[in-house]
Amino acid sequence: KAGVTQTPRYLIKTRGQQVTLSCSPISGHRSVSWYQQTPGQGLQFLFEYFSETQRNKGNFPGRFSGRQFSNSRSEMNVSTLELGDSALYLCASSLGAGMNTEAFFGQGTRLTVV
Amino acid sequence: KQEVTQIPAALSVPEGENLVLNCSFTDSAIYNLQWFRQDPGKGLTSLLLIQSSQREQTSGRLNASLDKSSGRSTLYIAASQPGDSATYLCAVQSRTNAGKSTFGDGTTLTVKP
């Protein structure tokens, strides 16, 4: 079966712009989590969505937002981009949320802000 | 608050050696611990998942153990190969904090031919 799909794979944006990233989870999975990975900070949790509701949120400014659709696909939006937002953004798919479950990751979206 | 530590941060070994990667966590109230592999610029590939009630899991040349009471896990790689070169991360899914997963910073492994 198909894995977790993230689009686009690479993105270059200018400071002040906004960007939307997409994640399609494994078929049947209803939970999608987003992470930001940078060399200095490692893997940091952004938020988790389950059944179109945000269940958990990390310590990121309000410029970072997300949503989940009825087919479990999720989008993440970053507004007013800053240079420090350059990172690899990863999404993880799992069957459920708040329960014992295995996470599967996509290949990530590499965002570069210039 | 769950904290996950991986030691060492980097490891270089000659091909054929057996090696052990370490992961420690502070809160033993967990559902499971998962080991991942990450190649440069790529996503995370799940290697092994150990449930909190289990002591170990094996897949091919990989063996992961879990000692929940002491907050430790090890990933044992037998007969290492250059293709094993990657960053290995462990993640703990907590029973508290709405089942959120916490990741270590990883161990970067280089296997020299």
PDB file of N, CA, C and O in Angstrom, chain A residues 2-68:
ATOM      1  N   ALA A   2       0.317   2.351  -0.478  1.00  0.00           N
ATOM      2  CA  ALA A   2       1.099   3.568  -0.599  1.00  0.00           C
ATOM      3  C   ALA A   2       1.480   4.073   0.777  1.00  0.00           C
ATOM      4  O   ALA A   2       0.752   3.919   1.760  1.00  0.00           O
ATOM      5  N   GLY A   3       2.653   4.714   0.832  1.00  0.00           N
ATOM      6  CA  GLY A   3       3.121   5.274   2.092  1.00  0.00           C
ATOM      7  C   GLY A   3       2.604   6.680   2.280  1.00  0.00           C
ATOM      8  O   GLY A   3       1.663   7.119   1.629  1.00  0.00           O
ATOM      9  N   VAL A   4       3.270   7.411   3.148  1.00  0.00           N
ATOM     10  CA  VAL A   4       2.907   8.795   3.425  1.00  0.00           C
ATOM     11  C   VAL A   4       3.489   9.678   2.325  1.00  0.00           C
ATOM     12  O   VAL A   4       4.682   9.574   2.021  1.00  0.00           O
ATOM     13  N   THR A   5       2.671  10.523   1.747  1.00  0.00           N
ATOM     14  CA  THR A   5       3.110  11.365   0.643  1.00  0.00           C
ATOM     15  C   THR A   5       3.097  12.824   1.044  1.00  0.00           C
ATOM     16  O   THR A   5       2.079  13.351   1.492  1.00  0.00           O
ATOM     17  N   GLN A   6       4.241  13.468   0.872  1.00  0.00           N
ATOM     18  CA  GLN A   6       4.346  14.895   1.163  1.00  0.00           C
ATOM     19  C   GLN A   6       4.661  15.647  -0.124  1.00  0.00           C
ATOM     20  O   GLN A   6       5.519  15.238  -0.897  1.00  0.00           O
ATOM     21  N   THR A   7       3.954  16.750  -0.311  1.00  0.00           N
ATOM     22  CA  THR A   7       4.221  17.596  -1.477  1.00  0.00           C
ATOM     23  C   THR A   7       4.228  19.054  -1.070  1.00  0.00           C
ATOM     24  O   THR A   7       3.512  19.452  -0.143  1.00  0.00           O
ATOM     25  N   PRO A   8       5.055  19.886  -1.732  1.00  0.00           N
ATOM     26  CA  PRO A   8       6.099  19.474  -2.656  1.00  0.00           C
ATOM     27  C   PRO A   8       7.304  18.922  -1.900  1.00  0.00           C
ATOM     28  O   PRO A   8       7.346  18.972  -0.676  1.00  0.00           O
ATOM     29  N   ARG A   9       8.280  18.386  -2.582  1.00  0.00           N
ATOM     30  CA  ARG A   9       9.482  17.889  -1.928  1.00  0.00           C
ATOM     31  C   ARG A   9      10.448  19.018  -1.598  1.00  0.00           C
ATOM     32  O   ARG A   9      11.142  18.970  -0.583  1.00  0.00           O
ATOM     33  N   TYR A  10      10.490  20.000  -2.464  1.00  0.00           N
ATOM     34  CA  TYR A  10      11.397  21.136  -2.259  1.00  0.00           C
ATOM     35  C   TYR A  10      10.652  22.432  -2.555  1.00  0.00           C
ATOM     36  O   TYR A  10       9.787  22.484  -3.429  1.00  0.00           O
ATOM     37  N   LEU A  11      11.016  23.456  -1.817  1.00  0.00           N
ATOM     38  CA  LEU A  11      10.341  24.746  -1.946  1.00  0.00           C
ATOM     39  C   LEU A  11      11.318  25.862  -1.579  1.00  0.00           C
ATOM     40  O   LEU A  11      12.016  25.757  -0.560  1.00  0.00           O
ATOM     41  N   ILE A  12      11.352  26.905  -2.401  1.00  0.00           N
ATOM     42  CA  ILE A  12      12.145  28.085  -2.058  1.00  0.00           C
ATOM     43  C   ILE A  12      11.196  29.273  -2.007  1.00  0.00           C
ATOM     44  O   ILE A  12      10.456  29.519  -2.966  1.00  0.00           O
ATOM     45  N   LYS A  13      11.213  29.982  -0.883  1.00  0.00           N
ATOM     46  CA  LYS A  13      10.333  31.135  -0.699  1.00  0.00           C
ATOM     47  C   LYS A  13      11.151  32.322  -0.199  1.00  0.00           C
ATOM     48  O   LYS A  13      12.247  32.169   0.336  1.00  0.00           O
ATOM     49  N   THR A  14      10.541  33.490  -0.347  1.00  0.00           N
ATOM     50  CA  THR A  14      11.187  34.730   0.111  1.00  0.00           C
ATOM     51  C   THR A  14      10.626  35.129   1.467  1.00  0.00           C
ATOM     52  O   THR A  14       9.443  34.852   1.747  1.00  0.00           O
ATOM     53  N   ARG A  15      11.437  35.758   2.275  1.00  0.00           N
ATOM     54  CA  ARG A  15      10.975  36.262   3.571  1.00  0.00           C
ATOM     55  C   ARG A  15       9.695  37.071   3.417  1.00  0.00           C
ATOM     56  O   ARG A  15       9.560  37.871   2.492  1.00  0.00           O
ATOM     57  N   GLY A  16       8.752  36.840   4.324  1.00  0.00           N
ATOM     58  CA  GLY A  16       7.502  37.573   4.301  1.00  0.00           C
ATOM     59  C   GLY A  16       6.388  36.857   3.547  1.00  0.00           C
ATOM     60  O   GLY A  16       5.207  37.157   3.755  1.00  0.00           O
ATOM     61  N   GLN A  17       6.770  35.906   2.692  1.00  0.00           N
ATOM     62  CA  GLN A  17       5.746  35.156   1.965  1.00  0.00           C
ATOM     63  C   GLN A  17       5.110  34.117   2.875  1.00  0.00           C
ATOM     64  O   GLN A  17       5.531  33.926   4.016  1.00  0.00           O
ATOM     65  N   GLN A  18       4.104  33.453   2.355  1.00  0.00           N
ATOM     66  CA  GLN A  18       3.510  32.354   3.098  1.00  0.00           C
ATOM     67  C   GLN A  18       3.626  31.082   2.261  1.00  0.00           C
ATOM     68  O   GLN A  18       3.860  31.135   1.046  1.00  0.00           O
ATOM     69  N   VAL A  19       3.497  29.940   2.923  1.00  0.00           N
ATOM     70  CA  VAL A  19       3.661  28.673   2.226  1.00  0.00           C
ATOM     71  C   VAL A  19       2.676  27.645   2.797  1.00  0.00           C
ATOM     72  O   VAL A  19       2.311  27.694   3.977  1.00  0.00           O
ATOM     73  N   THR A  20       2.239  26.747   1.932  1.00  0.00           N
ATOM     74  CA  THR A  20       1.364  25.652   2.350  1.00  0.00           C
ATOM     75  C   THR A  20       1.982  24.329   1.938  1.00  0.00           C
ATOM     76  O   THR A  20       2.359  24.148   0.774  1.00  0.00           O
ATOM     77  N   LEU A  21       2.099  23.425   2.893  1.00  0.00           N
ATOM     78  CA  LEU A  21       2.649  22.098   2.643  1.00  0.00           C
ATOM     79  C   LEU A  21       1.532  21.071   2.811  1.00  0.00           C
ATOM     80  O   LEU A  21       0.637  21.248   3.648  1.00  0.00           O
ATOM     81  N   SER A  22       1.636  19.981   2.060  1.00  0.00           N
ATOM     82  CA  SER A  22       0.574  18.984   2.088  1.00  0.00           C
ATOM     83  C   SER A  22       1.098  17.618   2.508  1.00  0.00           C
ATOM     84  O   SER A  22       2.242  17.260   2.221  1.00  0.00           O
ATOM     85  N   CYS A  23       0.236  16.870   3.192  1.00  0.00           N
ATOM     86  CA  CYS A  23       0.586  15.517   3.637  1.00  0.00           C
ATOM     87  C   CYS A  23      -0.608  14.603   3.453  1.00  0.00           C
ATOM     88  O   CYS A  23      -1.692  14.859   3.996  1.00  0.00           O
ATOM     89  N   SER A  24      -0.419  13.522   2.688  1.00  0.00           N
ATOM     90  CA  SER A  24      -1.464  12.506   2.543  1.00  0.00           C
ATOM     91  C   SER A  24      -1.039  11.280   3.323  1.00  0.00           C
ATOM     92  O   SER A  24      -0.005  10.675   3.006  1.00  0.00           O
ATOM     93  N   PRO A  25      -1.799  10.906   4.353  1.00  0.00           N
ATOM     94  CA  PRO A  25      -1.393   9.774   5.194  1.00  0.00           C
ATOM     95  C   PRO A  25      -1.653   8.436   4.500  1.00  0.00           C
ATOM     96  O   PRO A  25      -2.267   8.380   3.435  1.00  0.00           O
ATOM     97  N   ILE A  26      -1.190   7.386   5.124  1.00  0.00           N
ATOM     98  CA  ILE A  26      -1.462   6.027   4.652  1.00  0.00           C
ATOM     99  C   ILE A  26      -2.967   5.799   4.712  1.00  0.00           C
ATOM    100  O   ILE A  26      -3.643   6.246   5.656  1.00  0.00           O
ATOM    101  N   SER A  27      -3.489   5.112   3.704  1.00  0.00           N
ATOM    102  CA  SER A  27      -4.921   4.853   3.654  1.00  0.00           C
ATOM    103  C   SER A  27      -5.397   4.165   4.939  1.00  0.00           C
ATOM    104  O   SER A  27      -4.809   3.181   5.395  1.00  0.00           O
ATOM    105  N   GLY A  28      -6.453   4.724   5.536  1.00  0.00           N
ATOM    106  CA  GLY A  28      -6.986   4.166   6.774  1.00  0.00           C
ATOM    107  C   GLY A  28      -6.441   4.826   8.029  1.00  0.00           C
ATOM    108  O   GLY A  28      -7.011   4.677   9.115  1.00  0.00           O
ATOM    109  N   HIS A  29      -5.345   5.566   7.885  1.00  0.00           N
ATOM    110  CA  HIS A  29      -4.791   6.287   9.032  1.00  0.00           C
ATOM    111  C   HIS A  29      -5.541   7.600   9.206  1.00  0.00           C
ATOM    112  O   HIS A  29      -5.794   8.325   8.237  1.00  0.00           O
ATOM    113  N   ARG A  30      -5.864   7.926  10.450  1.00  0.00           N
ATOM    114  CA  ARG A  30      -6.645   9.131  10.702  1.00  0.00           C
ATOM    115  C   ARG A  30      -5.876  10.212  11.456  1.00  0.00           C
ATOM    116  O   ARG A  30      -6.397  11.301  11.672  1.00  0.00           O
ATOM    117  N   SER A  31      -4.669   9.893  11.881  1.00  0.00           N
ATOM    118  CA  SER A  31      -3.878  10.872  12.628  1.00  0.00           C
ATOM    119  C   SER A  31      -2.689  11.322  11.797  1.00  0.00           C
ATOM    120  O   SER A  31      -1.994  10.506  11.194  1.00  0.00           O
ATOM    121  N   VAL A  32      -2.474  12.630  11.776  1.00  0.00           N
ATOM    122  CA  VAL A  32      -1.320  13.209  11.090  1.00  0.00           C
ATOM    123  C   VAL A  32      -0.625  14.157  12.056  1.00  0.00           C
ATOM    124  O   VAL A  32      -1.258  15.036  12.641  1.00  0.00           O
ATOM    125  N   SER A  33       0.684  13.963  12.209  1.00  0.00           N
ATOM    126  CA  SER A  33       1.495  14.853  13.047  1.00  0.00           C
ATOM    127  C   SER A  33       2.531  15.542  12.168  1.00  0.00           C
ATOM    128  O   SER A  33       3.040  14.945  11.226  1.00  0.00           O
ATOM    129  N   TRP A  34       2.851  16.766  12.519  1.00  0.00           N
ATOM    130  CA  TRP A  34       3.841  17.533  11.770  1.00  0.00           C
ATOM    131  C   TRP A  34       5.038  17.846  12.663  1.00  0.00           C
ATOM    132  O   TRP A  34       4.873  18.151  13.861  1.00  0.00           O
ATOM    133  N   TYR A  35       6.235  17.797  12.055  1.00  0.00           N
ATOM    134  CA  TYR A  35       7.473  18.087  12.769  1.00  0.00           C
ATOM    135  C   TYR A  35       8.354  19.003  11.919  1.00  0.00           C
ATOM    136  O   TYR A  35       8.336  18.937  10.692  1.00  0.00           O
ATOM    137  N   GLN A  36       9.131  19.820  12.625  1.00  0.00           N
ATOM    138  CA  GLN A  36      10.147  20.632  11.962  1.00  0.00           C
ATOM    139  C   GLN A  36      11.509  20.075  12.370  1.00  0.00           C
ATOM    140  O   GLN A  36      11.751  19.819  13.562  1.00  0.00           O
ATOM    141  N   GLN A  37      12.379  19.880  11.392  1.00  0.00           N
ATOM    142  CA  GLN A  37      13.716  19.370  11.702  1.00  0.00           C
ATOM    143  C   GLN A  37      14.772  20.325  11.178  1.00  0.00           C
ATOM    144  O   GLN A  37      14.814  20.636   9.989  1.00  0.00           O
ATOM    145  N   THR A  38      15.614  20.790  12.081  1.00  0.00           N
ATOM    146  CA  THR A  38      16.742  21.653  11.726  1.00  0.00           C
ATOM    147  C   THR A  38      17.992  21.081  12.367  1.00  0.00           C
ATOM    148  O   THR A  38      17.908  20.370  13.370  1.00  0.00           O
ATOM    149  N   PRO A  39      19.177  21.390  11.791  1.00  0.00           N
ATOM    150  CA  PRO A  39      20.418  20.840  12.354  1.00  0.00           C
ATOM    151  C   PRO A  39      20.623  21.223  13.815  1.00  0.00           C
ATOM    152  O   PRO A  39      21.093  20.428  14.606  1.00  0.00           O
ATOM    153  N   GLY A  40      20.231  22.422  14.178  1.00  0.00           N
ATOM    154  CA  GLY A  40      20.501  22.875  15.542  1.00  0.00           C
ATOM    155  C   GLY A  40      19.481  22.414  16.574  1.00  0.00           C
ATOM    156  O   GLY A  40      19.816  22.203  17.731  1.00  0.00           O
ATOM    157  N   GLN A  41      18.237  22.239  16.166  1.00  0.00           N
ATOM    158  CA  GLN A  41      17.156  21.946  17.110  1.00  0.00           C
ATOM    159  C   GLN A  41      16.634  20.524  17.037  1.00  0.00           C
ATOM    160  O   GLN A  41      15.802  20.127  17.850  1.00  0.00           O
ATOM    161  N   GLY A  42      17.091  19.744  16.085  1.00  0.00           N
ATOM    162  CA  GLY A  42      16.580  18.381  15.982  1.00  0.00           C
ATOM    163  C   GLY A  42      15.140  18.364  15.494  1.00  0.00           C
ATOM    164  O   GLY A  42      14.680  19.280  14.816  1.00  0.00           O
ATOM    165  N   LEU A  43      14.428  17.317  15.897  1.00  0.00           N
ATOM    166  CA  LEU A  43      13.044  17.125  15.456  1.00  0.00           C
ATOM    167  C   LEU A  43      12.117  17.749  16.487  1.00  0.00           C
ATOM    168  O   LEU A  43      12.069  17.305  17.630  1.00  0.00           O
ATOM    169  N   GLN A  44      11.373  18.761  16.075  1.00  0.00           N
ATOM    170  CA  GLN A  44      10.469  19.440  17.003  1.00  0.00           C
ATOM    171  C   GLN A  44       9.025  19.277  16.555  1.00  0.00           C
ATOM    172  O   GLN A  44       8.702  19.500  15.386  1.00  0.00           O
ATOM    173  N   PHE A  45       8.180  18.942  17.517  1.00  0.00           N
ATOM    174  CA  PHE A  45       6.771  18.683  17.251  1.00  0.00           C
ATOM    175  C   PHE A  45       6.022  19.991  16.998  1.00  0.00           C
ATOM    176  O   PHE A  45       6.133  20.945  17.778  1.00  0.00           O
ATOM    177  N   LEU A  46       5.264  20.027  15.909  1.00  0.00           N
ATOM    178  CA  LEU A  46       4.458  21.206  15.584  1.00  0.00           C
ATOM    179  C   LEU A  46       3.022  21.032  16.060  1.00  0.00           C
ATOM    180  O   LEU A  46       2.530  21.798  16.874  1.00  0.00           O
ATOM    181  N   PHE A  47       2.330  20.056  15.505  1.00  0.00           N
ATOM    182  CA  PHE A  47       0.960  19.756  15.932  1.00  0.00           C
ATOM    183  C   PHE A  47       0.512  18.403  15.400  1.00  0.00           C
ATOM    184  O   PHE A  47       1.149  17.812  14.533  1.00  0.00           O
ATOM    185  N   GLU A  48      -0.613  17.948  15.976  1.00  0.00           N
ATOM    186  CA  GLU A  48      -1.205  16.679  15.573  1.00  0.00           C
ATOM    187  C   GLU A  48      -2.682  16.892  15.280  1.00  0.00           C
ATOM    188  O   GLU A  48      -3.380  17.599  16.025  1.00  0.00           O
ATOM    189  N   TYR A  49      -3.146  16.267  14.207  1.00  0.00           N
ATOM    190  CA  TYR A  49      -4.549  16.314  13.850  1.00  0.00           C
ATOM    191  C   TYR A  49      -5.132  14.918  13.815  1.00  0.00           C
ATOM    192  O   TYR A  49      -4.473  13.958  13.386  1.00  0.00           O
ATOM    193  N   PHE A  50      -6.366  14.812  14.289  1.00  0.00           N
ATOM    194  CA  PHE A  50      -7.103  13.552  14.266  1.00  0.00           C
ATOM    195  C   PHE A  50      -8.562  13.885  13.998  1.00  0.00           C
ATOM    196  O   PHE A  50      -9.153  14.710  14.694  1.00  0.00           O
ATOM    197  N   SER A  51      -9.122  13.212  13.000  1.00  0.00           N
ATOM    198  CA  SER A  51     -10.530  13.454  12.633  1.00  0.00           C
ATOM    199  C   SER A  51     -10.824  14.942  12.522  1.00  0.00           C
ATOM    200  O   SER A  51     -11.802  15.447  13.102  1.00  0.00           O
ATOM    201  N   GLU A  52      -9.982  15.637  11.799  1.00  0.00           N
ATOM    202  CA  GLU A  52     -10.160  17.056  11.460  1.00  0.00           C
ATOM    203  C   GLU A  52     -10.012  17.999  12.648  1.00  0.00           C
ATOM    204  O   GLU A  52     -10.306  19.202  12.523  1.00  0.00           O
ATOM    205  N   THR A  53      -9.557  17.486  13.789  1.00  0.00           N
ATOM    206  CA  THR A  53      -9.405  18.310  14.990  1.00  0.00           C
ATOM    207  C   THR A  53      -7.946  18.322  15.443  1.00  0.00           C
ATOM    208  O   THR A  53      -7.293  17.284  15.438  1.00  0.00           O
ATOM    209  N   GLN A  54      -7.473  19.478  15.849  1.00  0.00           N
ATOM    210  CA  GLN A  54      -6.128  19.558  16.378  1.00  0.00           C
ATOM    211  C   GLN A  54      -6.132  19.026  17.808  1.00  0.00           C
ATOM    212  O   GLN A  54      -6.804  19.558  18.680  1.00  0.00           O
ATOM    213  N   ARG A  55      -5.314  17.992  18.066  1.00  0.00           N
ATOM    214  CA  ARG A  55      -5.317  17.351  19.387  1.00  0.00           C
ATOM    215  C   ARG A  55      -4.173  17.837  20.258  1.00  0.00           C
ATOM    216  O   ARG A  55      -4.229  17.782  21.477  1.00  0.00           O
ATOM    217  N   ASN A  56      -3.110  18.242  19.607  1.00  0.00           N
ATOM    218  CA  ASN A  56      -1.890  18.527  20.344  1.00  0.00           C
ATOM    219  C   ASN A  56      -1.150  19.613  19.592  1.00  0.00           C
ATOM    220  O   ASN A  56      -1.189  19.656  18.356  1.00  0.00           O
ATOM    221  N   LYS A  57      -0.473  20.480  20.331  1.00  0.00           N
ATOM    222  CA  LYS A  57       0.244  21.560  19.671  1.00  0.00           C
ATOM    223  C   LYS A  57       1.583  21.765  20.357  1.00  0.00           C
ATOM    224  O   LYS A  57       1.669  21.750  21.595  1.00  0.00           O
ATOM    225  N   GLY A  58       2.615  21.994  19.585  1.00  0.00           N
ATOM    226  CA  GLY A  58       3.932  22.262  20.129  1.00  0.00           C
ATOM    227  C   GLY A  58       4.116  23.744  20.397  1.00  0.00           C
ATOM    228  O   GLY A  58       3.189  24.537  20.280  1.00  0.00           O
ATOM    229  N   ASN A  59       5.340  24.113  20.745  1.00  0.00           N
ATOM    230  CA  ASN A  59       5.634  25.504  21.110  1.00  0.00           C
ATOM    231  C   ASN A  59       6.128  26.304  19.911  1.00  0.00           C
ATOM    232  O   ASN A  59       7.296  26.685  19.847  1.00  0.00           O
ATOM    233  N   PHE A  60       5.257  26.540  18.986  1.00  0.00           N
ATOM    234  CA  PHE A  60       5.586  27.331  17.804  1.00  0.00           C
ATOM    235  C   PHE A  60       4.660  28.542  17.754  1.00  0.00           C
ATOM    236  O   PHE A  60       3.539  28.496  18.251  1.00  0.00           O
ATOM    237  N   PRO A  61       5.141  29.647  17.133  1.00  0.00           N
ATOM    238  CA  PRO A  61       4.298  30.850  17.060  1.00  0.00           C
ATOM    239  C   PRO A  61       3.056  30.620  16.211  1.00  0.00           C
ATOM    240  O   PRO A  61       2.974  29.657  15.435  1.00  0.00           O
ATOM    241  N   GLY A  62       2.112  31.527  16.334  1.00  0.00           N
ATOM    242  CA  GLY A  62       0.842  31.418  15.631  1.00  0.00           C
ATOM    243  C   GLY A  62       0.970  31.474  14.117  1.00  0.00           C
ATOM    244  O   GLY A  62       0.006  31.164  13.405  1.00  0.00           O
ATOM    245  N   ARG A  63       2.160  31.843  13.614  1.00  0.00           N
ATOM    246  CA  ARG A  63       2.363  31.851  12.161  1.00  0.00           C
ATOM    247  C   ARG A  63       2.270  30.438  11.571  1.00  0.00           C
ATOM    248  O   ARG A  63       2.060  30.271  10.366  1.00  0.00           O
ATOM    249  N   PHE A  64       2.455  29.464  12.427  1.00  0.00           N
ATOM    250  CA  PHE A  64       2.369  28.057  12.003  1.00  0.00           C
ATOM    251  C   PHE A  64       0.955  27.555  12.297  1.00  0.00           C
ATOM    252  O   PHE A  64       0.503  27.591  13.447  1.00  0.00           O
ATOM    253  N   SER A  65       0.288  27.093  11.292  1.00  0.00           N
ATOM    254  CA  SER A  65      -1.060  26.584  11.486  1.00  0.00           C
ATOM    255  C   SER A  65      -1.271  25.380  10.590  1.00  0.00           C
ATOM    256  O   SER A  65      -0.475  25.110   9.690  1.00  0.00           O
ATOM    257  N   GLY A  66      -2.336  24.661  10.862  1.00  0.00           N
ATOM    258  CA  GLY A  66      -2.607  23.492  10.043  1.00  0.00           C
ATOM    259  C   GLY A  66      -4.078  23.182  10.014  1.00  0.00           C
ATOM    260  O   GLY A  66      -4.898  23.841  10.674  1.00  0.00           O
ATOM    261  N   ARG A  67      -4.417  22.197   9.225  1.00  0.00           N
ATOM    262  CA  ARG A  67      -5.787  21.701   9.204  1.00  0.00           C
ATOM    263  C   ARG A  67      -5.788  20.293   8.632  1.00  0.00           C
ATOM    264  O   ARG A  67      -4.810  19.856   8.013  1.00  0.00           O
ATOM    265  N   GLN A  68      -6.887  19.616   8.863  1.00  0.00           N
ATOM    266  CA  GLN A  68      -7.041  18.272   8.320  1.00  0.00           C
ATOM    267  C   GLN A  68      -8.402  18.169   7.668  1.00  0.00           C
ATOM    268  O   GLN A  68      -9.405  18.675   8.200  1.00  0.00           O
TER     269      GLN A  68
END
